[in-house]
Short mmCIF file of C-alpha atoms in Angstrom, two decimals:
data_model
loop_
_atom_site.label_atom_id
_atom_site.label_comp_id
_atom_site.label_asym_id
_atom_site.label_seq_id
_atom_site.Cartn_x
_atom_site.Cartn_y
_atom_site.Cartn_z
CA UNK A 1 -10.88 18.51 12.34
CA UNK A 2 -14.28 17.02 13.06
CA UNK A 3 -16.15 14.83 10.65
CA UNK A 4 -19.46 16.66 11.04
CA UNK A 5 -17.94 19.78 9.53
CA UNK A 6 -15.90 18.36 6.66
CA UNK A 7 -15.95 15.47 4.24
CA UNK A 8 -13.51 12.58 4.61
CA UNK A 9 -11.57 13.68 1.53
CA UNK A 10 -10.64 17.02 3.08
CA UNK A 11 -9.63 15.32 6.33
CA UNK A 12 -7.35 12.90 4.48
CA UNK A 13 -5.76 15.64 2.36
CA UNK A 14 -5.30 18.29 5.06
CA UNK A 15 -4.43 16.52 8.30
CA UNK A 16 -2.04 13.62 7.53
CA UNK A 17 -0.14 15.15 4.59
CA UNK A 18 -0.29 18.93 4.38
CA UNK A 19 -0.36 20.02 8.00
CA UNK A 20 0.79 17.09 10.05
CA UNK A 21 3.01 19.49 12.03
CA UNK A 22 0.28 22.04 12.80
CA UNK A 23 -1.35 21.43 16.14
CA UNK A 24 -5.08 21.11 16.64
CA UNK A 25 -5.09 24.26 18.73
CA UNK A 26 -3.88 26.33 15.78
CA UNK A 27 -6.72 24.98 13.66
CA UNK A 28 -9.14 25.97 16.40
CA UNK A 29 -7.79 29.53 16.29
CA UNK A 30 -8.39 29.56 12.55
CA UNK A 31 -11.97 28.51 12.99
CA UNK A 32 -11.36 25.26 11.09
CA UNK A 33 -11.52 22.84 14.03
CA UNK A 34 -14.45 21.44 15.91
CA UNK A 35 -15.50 22.64 19.34
CA UNK A 36 -15.04 19.07 20.51
CA UNK A 37 -11.48 17.95 21.32
CA UNK A 38 -11.77 14.45 19.89
CA UNK A 39 -12.08 13.48 16.20
CA UNK A 40 -15.74 12.58 16.05
CA UNK A 41 -17.31 10.91 13.05
CA UNK A 42 -20.93 11.67 13.82
CA UNK A 43 -23.09 13.59 11.36
CA UNK A 44 -24.91 16.08 13.54
CA UNK A 45 -26.06 19.39 12.13
CA UNK A 46 -23.79 22.35 12.78
CA UNK A 47 -23.06 25.75 11.25
CA UNK A 48 -21.20 25.49 8.04
CA UNK A 49 -17.54 26.43 8.00
CA UNK A 50 -15.60 27.67 4.95
CA UNK A 51 -14.68 24.18 3.84
CA UNK A 52 -18.27 22.96 3.84
CA UNK A 53 -19.43 26.01 1.94
CA UNK A 54 -16.58 25.44 -0.46
CA UNK A 55 -17.95 22.00 -1.33
CA UNK A 56 -21.47 23.33 -1.69
CA UNK A 57 -20.50 26.14 -4.01
CA UNK A 58 -18.88 26.21 -7.41
CA UNK A 59 -17.93 29.87 -7.31
CA UNK A 60 -14.39 31.10 -7.05
CA UNK A 61 -15.22 33.34 -4.04
CA UNK A 62 -15.14 30.40 -1.63
CA UNK A 63 -11.71 29.40 -2.82
CA UNK A 64 -10.48 32.95 -2.46
CA UNK A 65 -11.87 33.14 1.06
CA UNK A 66 -10.15 29.93 2.03
CA UNK A 67 -6.88 31.14 0.52
CA UNK A 68 -6.93 34.28 2.70
CA UNK A 69 -7.20 32.39 5.98
CA UNK A 70 -4.22 33.31 8.11
CA UNK A 71 -2.63 31.79 11.15
CA UNK A 72 -1.70 33.57 14.37
CA UNK A 73 1.48 34.89 12.77
CA UNK A 74 -0.47 36.29 9.78
CA UNK A 75 0.98 33.77 7.32
CA UNK A 76 -1.21 32.52 4.51
CA UNK A 77 -1.76 28.74 4.43
CA UNK A 78 -0.82 28.34 0.78
CA UNK A 79 -0.12 24.58 0.93
CA UNK A 80 -3.54 24.11 2.49
CA UNK A 81 -5.22 25.99 -0.32
CA UNK A 82 -3.44 24.02 -3.05
CA UNK A 83 -4.27 20.72 -1.40
CA UNK A 84 -7.96 21.55 -1.05
CA UNK A 85 -8.15 22.82 -4.62
CA UNK A 86 -6.51 19.61 -5.83
CA UNK A 87 -8.99 17.53 -3.89
CA UNK A 88 -11.90 19.46 -5.33
CA UNK A 89 -10.56 19.17 -8.88
CA UNK A 90 -10.26 15.36 -8.60
CA UNK A 91 -13.03 13.82 -10.72
CA UNK A 92 -15.47 11.35 -9.30
CA UNK A 93 -14.80 7.71 -10.27
CA UNK A 94 -16.72 6.83 -13.41
CA UNK A 95 -17.72 3.53 -14.94
CA UNK A 96 -14.46 3.46 -16.93
CA UNK A 97 -12.07 4.31 -14.08
CA UNK A 98 -13.63 2.35 -11.23
CA UNK A 99 -11.99 -0.94 -10.19
CA UNK A 100 -12.86 -3.83 -12.44
CA UNK A 101 -12.92 -6.31 -9.57
CA UNK A 102 -13.17 -5.92 -5.82
CA UNK A 103 -10.53 -7.39 -3.47
CA UNK A 104 -12.96 -9.99 -2.19
CA UNK A 105 -14.13 -11.00 -5.67
CA UNK A 106 -11.07 -11.15 -7.91
CA UNK A 107 -11.59 -14.61 -9.32
CA UNK A 108 -12.78 -14.65 -12.92
CA UNK A 109 -12.21 -17.02 -15.82
CA UNK A 110 -9.58 -15.80 -18.24
CA UNK A 111 -11.82 -15.87 -21.31
CA UNK A 112 -14.59 -13.90 -19.54
CA UNK A 113 -12.35 -11.49 -17.69
CA UNK A 114 -13.38 -7.82 -17.57
CA UNK A 115 -9.80 -6.96 -18.57
CA UNK A 116 -9.04 -7.11 -22.31
CA UNK A 117 -5.40 -7.88 -21.48
CA UNK A 118 -6.32 -11.12 -19.71
CA UNK A 119 -8.86 -12.06 -22.40
CA UNK A 120 -6.13 -11.67 -25.02
CA UNK A 121 -3.87 -13.82 -22.86
CA UNK A 122 -6.56 -16.50 -22.71
CA UNK A 123 -6.70 -16.57 -26.50
CA UNK A 124 -2.93 -16.97 -26.64
CA UNK A 125 -3.08 -19.93 -24.25
CA UNK A 126 -5.84 -21.60 -26.25
CA UNK A 127 -3.85 -21.33 -29.47
CA UNK A 128 -0.46 -22.41 -28.09
CA UNK A 129 -0.95 -24.68 -25.06
CA UNK A 130 -1.78 -28.36 -25.40
CA UNK A 131 -3.97 -30.62 -23.32
CA UNK A 132 -1.88 -32.49 -20.70
CA UNK A 133 -4.14 -35.54 -20.60
CA UNK A 134 -2.07 -38.78 -20.81
CA UNK A 135 -4.08 -40.09 -23.75
CA UNK A 136 -2.63 -37.38 -26.04
CA UNK A 137 0.67 -37.66 -27.83
CA UNK A 138 2.89 -35.29 -25.88
CA UNK A 139 4.59 -32.56 -27.92
CA UNK A 140 6.82 -31.21 -25.14
CA UNK A 141 8.13 -32.45 -21.80
CA UNK A 142 6.13 -30.73 -19.11
CA UNK A 143 7.66 -30.06 -15.67
CA UNK A 144 4.36 -31.15 -14.18
CA UNK A 145 4.49 -34.51 -15.89
CA UNK A 146 6.02 -36.05 -12.79
CA UNK A 147 2.91 -35.12 -10.81
CA UNK A 148 0.93 -37.81 -12.56
CA UNK A 149 0.77 -41.18 -10.92
CA UNK A 150 2.57 -44.25 -12.20
CA UNK A 151 -0.70 -45.60 -13.47
CA UNK A 152 -1.24 -42.51 -15.54
CA UNK A 153 2.27 -42.82 -16.94
CA UNK A 154 1.67 -46.43 -17.91
CA UNK A 155 -1.60 -45.55 -19.59
CA UNK A 156 0.09 -42.71 -21.47
CA UNK A 157 2.71 -45.05 -22.91
CA UNK A 158 0.17 -47.69 -23.83
CA UNK A 159 -2.71 -45.61 -25.17
CA UNK A 160 -1.15 -42.32 -26.34
CA UNK A 161 -2.75 -42.58 -29.75
CA UNK A 162 -4.82 -39.38 -29.80
CA UNK A 163 -3.06 -36.51 -31.58
CA UNK A 164 -2.26 -33.38 -29.53
CA UNK A 165 -5.13 -30.97 -28.94
CA UNK A 166 -5.08 -27.36 -27.82
CA UNK A 167 -6.33 -26.30 -24.41
CA UNK A 168 -9.80 -24.89 -24.97
CA UNK A 169 -11.63 -25.94 -21.81
CA UNK A 170 -11.26 -23.73 -18.75
CA UNK A 171 -11.22 -25.35 -15.37
CA UNK A 172 -14.13 -23.86 -13.37
CA UNK A 173 -12.04 -23.93 -10.21
CA UNK A 174 -8.95 -22.05 -11.44
CA UNK A 175 -10.37 -20.28 -14.52
CA UNK A 176 -7.45 -21.06 -16.86
CA UNK A 177 -7.78 -23.04 -20.13
CA UNK A 178 -5.82 -26.24 -19.54
CA UNK A 179 -7.65 -29.24 -21.06
CA UNK A 180 -9.10 -29.76 -24.48
CA UNK A 181 -12.52 -30.91 -23.26
CA UNK A 182 -14.53 -31.33 -20.11
CA UNK A 183 -14.22 -35.10 -20.34
CA UNK A 184 -10.43 -34.99 -20.16
CA UNK A 185 -10.60 -32.48 -17.32
CA UNK A 186 -12.87 -34.80 -15.31
CA UNK A 187 -10.76 -37.85 -16.12
CA UNK A 188 -7.52 -36.16 -15.00
CA UNK A 189 -9.10 -34.18 -12.16
CA UNK A 190 -7.15 -35.94 -9.39
CA UNK A 191 -3.80 -34.93 -10.91
CA UNK A 192 -5.05 -31.41 -11.62
CA UNK A 193 -6.01 -30.89 -7.97
CA UNK A 194 -2.34 -30.82 -7.00
CA UNK A 195 -1.82 -27.52 -8.80
CA UNK A 196 -5.34 -26.11 -9.12
CA UNK A 197 -5.17 -23.95 -5.97
CA UNK A 198 -1.89 -22.40 -7.05
CA UNK A 199 -3.25 -21.55 -10.50
CA UNK A 200 -6.34 -20.00 -8.91
CA UNK A 201 -4.05 -17.83 -6.79
CA UNK A 202 -2.24 -16.74 -9.97
CA UNK A 203 -5.61 -15.92 -11.51
CA UNK A 204 -6.58 -13.66 -8.63
CA UNK A 205 -3.17 -11.97 -8.52
CA UNK A 206 -3.34 -11.19 -12.25
CA UNK A 207 -6.81 -9.71 -11.90
CA UNK A 208 -5.61 -7.70 -8.92
CA UNK A 209 -2.98 -6.00 -11.09
CA UNK A 210 -5.62 -4.84 -13.58
CA UNK A 211 -8.34 -4.15 -11.02
CA UNK A 212 -7.74 -0.41 -11.06
CA UNK A 213 -7.08 -0.13 -7.33
CA UNK A 214 -4.41 2.01 -5.76
CA UNK A 215 -1.22 0.09 -4.92
CA UNK A 216 0.33 1.57 -1.74
CA UNK A 217 2.79 -1.33 -1.61
CA UNK A 218 4.58 0.08 -4.66
CA UNK A 219 5.65 3.21 -2.76
CA UNK A 220 9.35 2.66 -2.10
CA UNK A 221 11.31 4.37 0.68
CA UNK A 222 14.22 6.67 0.02
CA UNK A 223 17.81 6.63 1.30
CA UNK A 224 18.52 4.75 4.51
CA UNK A 225 19.58 6.61 7.64
CA UNK A 226 23.14 5.84 8.69
CA UNK A 227 21.97 4.93 12.19
CA UNK A 228 19.66 2.18 10.89
CA UNK A 229 20.89 -1.24 9.79
CA UNK A 230 19.16 -3.34 7.16
CA UNK A 231 18.25 -6.80 8.40
CA UNK A 232 18.38 -9.25 5.50
CA UNK A 233 17.20 -12.36 7.31
CA UNK A 234 13.97 -12.62 5.29
CA UNK A 235 11.36 -10.50 3.55
CA UNK A 236 9.64 -9.38 6.77
CA UNK A 237 12.77 -8.13 8.47
CA UNK A 238 14.01 -6.47 5.28
CA UNK A 239 10.81 -4.53 4.61
CA UNK A 240 10.58 -3.48 8.24
CA UNK A 241 14.16 -2.24 8.60
CA UNK A 242 13.99 -0.50 5.20
CA UNK A 243 10.92 1.39 6.51
CA UNK A 244 8.44 0.19 3.93
CA UNK A 245 4.81 0.89 4.66
CA UNK A 246 3.22 -1.94 6.60
CA UNK A 247 1.91 -4.68 4.29
CA UNK A 248 -0.75 -6.69 6.07
CA UNK A 249 -2.19 -8.46 3.04
CA UNK A 250 -0.69 -11.61 1.56
CA UNK A 251 -1.64 -10.62 -1.97
CA UNK A 252 0.02 -7.22 -1.60
CA UNK A 253 3.09 -9.00 -0.25
CA UNK A 254 3.20 -11.21 -3.33
CA UNK A 255 2.87 -8.22 -5.63
CA UNK A 256 5.64 -6.17 -4.05
CA UNK A 257 8.11 -9.06 -3.86
CA UNK A 258 7.61 -9.83 -7.54
CA UNK A 259 9.68 -6.77 -8.49
CA UNK A 260 11.84 -6.29 -5.41
CA UNK A 261 13.22 -9.81 -5.75
CA UNK A 262 15.73 -8.61 -8.36
CA UNK A 263 17.68 -5.97 -6.38
CA UNK A 264 17.31 -7.76 -3.05
CA UNK A 265 18.58 -11.05 -4.49
CA UNK A 266 21.79 -9.32 -5.55
CA UNK A 267 22.13 -7.50 -2.23
CA UNK A 268 21.45 -10.64 -0.18
CA UNK A 269 24.67 -12.17 -1.55
CA UNK A 270 27.09 -9.23 -1.71
CA UNK A 271 25.95 -7.41 1.44
CA UNK A 272 28.13 -7.65 4.55
CA UNK A 273 25.06 -8.76 6.54
CA UNK A 274 24.18 -11.44 4.03
CA UNK A 275 22.11 -14.36 5.36
CA UNK A 276 24.41 -16.74 3.46
CA UNK A 277 27.40 -17.33 5.69
CA UNK A 278 30.42 -19.64 5.81
CA UNK A 279 29.32 -21.32 9.02
CA UNK A 280 29.03 -25.11 9.12
CA UNK A 281 25.28 -24.82 8.56
CA UNK A 282 25.68 -22.02 5.98
CA UNK A 283 25.78 -22.23 2.21
CA UNK A 284 28.79 -20.01 1.52
CA UNK A 285 31.94 -21.96 0.70
CA UNK A 286 35.51 -21.01 1.56
CA UNK A 287 36.15 -19.87 -2.01
CA UNK A 288 32.94 -17.90 -1.89
CA UNK A 289 34.05 -16.14 1.27
CA UNK A 290 37.29 -15.13 -0.45
CA UNK A 291 35.54 -13.65 -3.50
CA UNK A 292 32.69 -11.93 -1.69
CA UNK A 293 34.94 -10.47 1.01
CA UNK A 294 36.83 -8.57 -1.68
CA UNK A 295 33.58 -7.25 -3.15
CA UNK A 296 32.16 -6.31 0.24
CA UNK A 297 35.32 -4.36 1.06
CA UNK A 298 34.47 -1.97 -1.77
CA UNK A 299 30.73 -1.85 -1.11
CA UNK A 300 31.18 -0.99 2.57
CA UNK A 301 34.08 1.49 2.73
CA UNK A 302 35.09 2.95 6.10
CA UNK A 303 33.74 6.38 6.96
CA UNK A 304 36.29 9.14 6.40
CA UNK A 305 34.41 12.20 7.62
CA UNK A 306 33.07 13.19 4.22
CA UNK A 307 30.96 16.33 4.16
CA UNK A 308 28.94 18.40 1.74
CA UNK A 309 31.35 21.33 1.52
CA UNK A 310 34.70 21.53 -0.22
CA UNK A 311 36.62 20.69 2.94
CA UNK A 312 34.61 17.51 3.27
CA UNK A 313 35.52 16.10 -0.15
CA UNK A 314 37.18 12.70 -0.01
CA UNK A 315 38.50 10.31 -2.62
CA UNK A 316 36.09 7.55 -3.56
CA UNK A 317 36.66 4.11 -5.02
CA UNK A 318 35.60 3.43 -8.62
CA UNK A 319 32.03 2.21 -9.10
CA UNK A 320 31.16 -1.42 -8.56
CA UNK A 321 30.10 -2.93 -11.88
CA UNK A 322 27.27 -5.47 -11.70
CA UNK A 323 26.90 -7.17 -15.10
CA UNK A 324 23.40 -8.57 -15.60
CA UNK A 325 23.71 -10.97 -18.53
CA UNK A 326 20.80 -12.25 -20.58
CA UNK A 327 18.69 -9.35 -19.33
CA UNK A 328 15.02 -9.50 -20.24
CA UNK A 329 12.21 -8.24 -18.02
CA UNK A 330 14.57 -7.05 -15.29
CA UNK A 331 16.00 -4.37 -17.60
CA UNK A 332 12.57 -2.73 -17.94
CA UNK A 333 11.76 -2.60 -14.23
CA UNK A 334 10.90 0.85 -12.82
CA UNK A 335 14.09 2.61 -11.88
CA UNK A 336 12.78 3.16 -8.37
CA UNK A 337 13.09 -0.59 -7.89
CA UNK A 338 16.76 -0.63 -8.88
CA UNK A 339 17.45 2.46 -6.74
CA UNK A 340 16.76 0.28 -3.71
CA UNK A 341 20.08 -1.38 -4.43
CA UNK A 342 21.81 1.99 -4.12
CA UNK A 343 20.00 2.73 -0.86
CA UNK A 344 21.30 -0.51 0.62
CA UNK A 345 24.88 0.53 -0.19
CA UNK A 346 24.80 4.28 0.54
CA UNK A 347 28.60 4.72 0.55
CA UNK A 348 29.36 2.96 -2.74
CA UNK A 349 28.99 3.85 -6.40
CA UNK A 350 27.11 1.25 -8.45
CA UNK A 351 26.99 0.80 -12.22
CA UNK A 352 24.38 -1.68 -13.46
CA UNK A 353 25.17 -3.04 -16.92
CA UNK A 354 22.39 -4.92 -18.75
CA UNK A 355 23.69 -7.07 -21.58
CA UNK A 356 21.68 -9.27 -23.92
CA UNK A 357 19.84 -9.28 -27.24
CA UNK A 358 16.50 -8.87 -25.39
CA UNK A 359 17.63 -6.20 -22.95
CA UNK A 360 15.65 -3.50 -24.79
CA UNK A 361 12.58 -5.54 -25.71
CA UNK A 362 9.39 -3.44 -25.77
CA UNK A 363 11.36 -0.29 -24.93
CA UNK A 364 12.07 1.05 -28.40
CA UNK A 365 9.69 3.97 -27.98
CA UNK A 366 11.21 4.87 -24.62
CA UNK A 367 14.84 4.68 -25.72
CA UNK A 368 15.43 4.33 -29.47
CA UNK A 369 18.58 2.35 -30.14
CA UNK A 370 21.44 4.72 -30.97
CA UNK A 371 23.72 4.28 -33.92
CA UNK A 372 26.98 2.45 -33.39
CA UNK A 373 29.80 4.94 -33.63
CA UNK A 374 33.53 4.78 -32.82
CA UNK A 375 32.74 6.48 -29.50
CA UNK A 376 29.89 4.02 -28.82
CA UNK A 377 30.78 0.87 -30.78
CA UNK A 378 28.11 -1.35 -29.22
CA UNK A 379 25.26 1.17 -29.13
CA UNK A 380 25.04 1.46 -25.36
CA UNK A 381 22.24 3.42 -23.71
CA UNK A 382 23.30 5.18 -20.51
CA UNK A 383 20.96 6.41 -17.78
CA UNK A 384 23.11 8.53 -15.48
CA UNK A 385 20.51 10.75 -13.83
CA UNK A 386 19.14 8.19 -11.41
CA UNK A 387 20.98 9.71 -8.47
CA UNK A 388 24.50 10.55 -7.43
CA UNK A 389 25.44 6.93 -6.77
CA UNK A 390 23.90 4.83 -9.54
CA UNK A 391 24.17 4.56 -13.30
CA UNK A 392 22.50 2.06 -15.63
CA UNK A 393 23.90 1.10 -19.03
CA UNK A 394 22.19 -1.22 -21.52
CA UNK A 395 23.81 -3.07 -24.44
CA UNK A 396 21.81 -5.04 -26.99
CA UNK A 397 24.53 -7.55 -27.75
CA UNK A 398 26.13 -10.76 -26.48
CA UNK A 399 28.67 -10.60 -23.70
CA UNK A 400 31.23 -12.80 -25.45
CA UNK A 401 31.27 -10.36 -28.40
CA UNK A 402 32.08 -7.44 -26.12
CA UNK A 403 34.53 -9.57 -24.12
CA UNK A 404 36.49 -10.48 -27.25
CA UNK A 405 36.75 -6.77 -28.05
CA UNK A 406 38.10 -6.20 -24.50
CA UNK A 407 35.43 -3.58 -23.99
CA UNK A 408 35.16 -4.09 -20.21
CA UNK A 409 38.81 -4.87 -19.47
CA UNK A 410 40.27 -5.10 -16.89
CA UNK A 411 38.10 -7.15 -14.55
CA UNK A 412 38.70 -6.84 -10.84
CA UNK A 413 37.20 -9.10 -8.13
CA UNK A 414 37.04 -6.04 -5.88
CA UNK A 415 34.77 -4.12 -8.26
CA UNK A 416 33.01 -6.58 -10.59
CA UNK A 417 30.26 -9.16 -10.27
CA UNK A 418 28.10 -11.10 -12.74
CA UNK A 419 24.39 -11.74 -12.18
CA UNK A 420 22.33 -14.18 -14.26
CA UNK A 421 18.59 -14.14 -13.53
CA UNK A 422 17.22 -17.60 -14.53
CA UNK A 423 19.43 -17.72 -17.64
CA UNK A 424 18.41 -21.18 -18.83
CA UNK A 425 22.00 -22.40 -19.16
CA UNK A 426 20.90 -25.99 -19.63
CA UNK A 427 17.59 -25.39 -21.38
CA UNK A 428 17.53 -26.96 -24.85
CA UNK A 429 16.22 -23.75 -26.41
CA UNK A 430 18.88 -21.41 -24.98
CA UNK A 431 21.93 -23.47 -24.04
CA UNK A 432 23.57 -22.89 -27.42
CA UNK A 433 23.65 -19.14 -26.73
CA UNK A 434 25.71 -19.69 -23.58
CA UNK A 435 28.28 -22.15 -24.94
CA UNK A 436 30.60 -19.36 -26.09
CA UNK A 437 29.80 -17.06 -23.19
CA UNK A 438 30.51 -19.47 -20.32
CA UNK A 439 34.29 -19.87 -20.96
CA UNK A 440 34.62 -16.09 -21.17
CA UNK A 441 32.91 -15.71 -17.80
CA UNK A 442 35.26 -18.19 -16.17
CA UNK A 443 38.28 -16.33 -17.55
CA UNK A 444 37.40 -13.22 -15.58
CA UNK A 445 37.73 -14.99 -12.17
CA UNK A 446 34.84 -12.81 -11.02
CA UNK A 447 31.89 -14.11 -8.93
CA UNK A 448 28.95 -15.37 -11.01
CA UNK A 449 25.54 -15.55 -9.28
CA UNK A 450 22.71 -17.49 -10.93
CA UNK A 451 19.04 -18.01 -10.11
CA UNK A 452 16.45 -20.48 -11.31
CA UNK A 453 12.68 -20.59 -11.68
CA UNK A 454 12.37 -23.97 -9.95
CA UNK A 455 14.62 -26.57 -8.39
CA UNK A 456 14.61 -28.64 -11.57
CA UNK A 457 15.52 -25.57 -13.64
CA UNK A 458 18.42 -24.75 -11.32
CA UNK A 459 19.71 -28.33 -11.24
CA UNK A 460 19.58 -28.48 -15.03
CA UNK A 461 21.79 -25.38 -15.25
CA UNK A 462 24.27 -26.81 -12.73
CA UNK A 463 24.53 -30.10 -14.57
CA UNK A 464 25.13 -28.27 -17.85
CA UNK A 465 27.97 -26.22 -16.32
CA UNK A 466 29.54 -29.39 -14.92
CA UNK A 467 29.24 -31.02 -18.32
CA UNK A 468 30.81 -28.14 -20.24
CA UNK A 469 33.46 -26.93 -17.79
CA UNK A 470 34.14 -29.75 -15.36
CA UNK A 471 37.08 -28.97 -13.08
CA UNK A 472 37.40 -25.37 -14.30
CA UNK A 473 35.22 -23.62 -11.72
CA UNK A 474 34.67 -23.39 -7.97
CA UNK A 475 31.31 -23.28 -6.22
CA UNK A 476 30.92 -20.07 -4.23
CA UNK A 477 27.35 -20.47 -3.01
CA UNK A 478 25.78 -23.90 -2.61
CA UNK A 479 22.53 -24.35 -4.55
CA UNK A 480 19.34 -23.86 -2.59
CA UNK A 481 16.20 -21.83 -2.20
CA UNK A 482 16.56 -18.07 -2.40
CA UNK A 483 15.47 -16.29 0.77
CA UNK A 484 14.33 -13.34 -1.30
CA UNK A 485 12.54 -15.20 -4.03
CA UNK A 486 9.29 -13.85 -5.41
CA UNK A 487 6.39 -14.94 -3.22
CA UNK A 488 4.12 -14.79 -6.22
CA UNK A 489 3.75 -17.71 -8.62
CA UNK A 490 3.82 -17.17 -12.37
CA UNK A 491 2.12 -19.08 -15.17
CA UNK A 492 3.74 -20.22 -18.39
CA UNK A 493 1.32 -19.36 -21.17
CA UNK A 494 2.78 -22.06 -23.41
CA UNK A 495 2.20 -24.70 -20.73
CA UNK A 496 -0.24 -23.68 -17.96
CA UNK A 497 0.92 -26.55 -15.76
CA UNK A 498 4.42 -25.05 -15.67
CA UNK A 499 4.15 -22.92 -12.52
CA UNK A 500 7.26 -21.14 -11.27
CA UNK A 501 8.41 -18.31 -9.01
CA UNK A 502 10.87 -15.58 -9.93
CA UNK A 503 14.37 -16.26 -8.57
CA UNK A 504 13.21 -19.33 -6.64
CA UNK A 505 16.70 -20.80 -6.29
CA UNK A 506 20.17 -19.28 -6.15
CA UNK A 507 23.74 -20.52 -6.46
CA UNK A 508 27.13 -19.08 -7.37
CA UNK A 509 30.39 -20.12 -9.01
CA UNK A 510 33.63 -18.66 -10.34
CA UNK A 511 36.50 -19.65 -12.60
CA UNK A 512 39.07 -21.72 -10.73
CA UNK A 513 42.04 -19.79 -9.43
CA UNK A 514 45.39 -21.53 -9.17
CA UNK A 515 47.66 -20.36 -6.39
CA UNK A 516 51.41 -20.50 -7.10
CA UNK A 517 53.42 -22.00 -4.24
CA UNK A 518 57.09 -22.85 -3.73
CA UNK A 519 58.01 -26.49 -3.42
CA UNK A 520 60.81 -25.72 -0.95
CA UNK A 521 61.10 -22.90 1.54
CA UNK A 522 64.56 -21.98 0.25
CA UNK A 523 65.57 -21.54 -3.36
CA UNK A 524 68.86 -23.10 -4.38
CA UNK A 525 71.49 -20.66 -5.49
#
């Protein structure tokens, strides 16, 4: 359809979506195509066709005329009529709905941001974050403290006499309130340069989310064809083999990996084509190969000729239970994100179980907590209409409480797996909540996969596990960087210098299993 006859909106609605299977010759027979064979974009004058008159008229007669257009087989193009009517009914972008910032001009200081959400966040930072200048008495240990030079550390110990001050001054380069005054920002500018570019990137990514633009990268593909194999080498190969729309922008890549990192991190470990192998240069240990081989046997069952009719019914294994402990933001992700996990294992049943006191945070209006009854003693919320192969259950309680009640018994290494997304096992503020849970996890002898925000966060969790349960667990996956970590950096509002990435590191362990062996080959009579 030529551009001199129709507007670009009609071309985008009609050709790619509604009638991608209708040839150009059929449109010519309908009188809707140009006399020229190519798709010209010139604006020469030509007789008006029904579509052009439709845009120039507000009467209902034009719509009726367009709805009566018939093809060579005398069939009415009803989908075409609905699409055009929808395009006409779409309102023009107003001052309130237009994008707040353009892609090439996303940088804006937090306190002067056009988005009220970011301005409110700037106020929160100013009231809770403290100036990191060495001359202040430090109130908390910052992960970025090691970035200062030795001279700065010496000066902080010798002249840290100024009381702590809140971060009210915004760096003009990154736009985030970090220092208490311009003088301290200038004095500590050399140390701030090490992280300033990363914070500026976070600033632009946050403004991109509230810019009002359309996000094509958040359109997720459906079930995978049996003839296609998912390549889980890295993000590029995964998105390509899963038939995602091409993402040619680094910012869009950071935005889409921020949410997809949760299901793909789980799949990257338990999938049969996992990039973590037991080779000499791999990170999977011998014990890890034993545990994950059992789980993969259930997730990748052999094909048995199952069909859609009654004769094609076949027995299926019970669902694989993936317990996500300490669930927070991951429990509120769009369900289309978690359905990607089901698409990667099309022949297995999956039951996601979110457990934690914060698993329903900010979701009370969506799912009010049910009363605890004898049939539902822990007030579980079940979402079982996500597809034929996935179910999600949420419990607002601690795992050790439900474990003591034997609510999930029995545990089976062929069907169960634990996932802990940056749990903070060794963090001073949350380690006490895991002291009773950790021994219960080791009792199950089921694989436990953990992630960390940063390398220091992951090492702190590992050291805490060694301290609490030394000699009672086996390492399944050696600690290291997660291949499917979030490519986007996040900012800690309580400490702007604390920059981290979702699921940056990953490691796995399991309660030690003792194999019974005979001392002698023959048993004395």
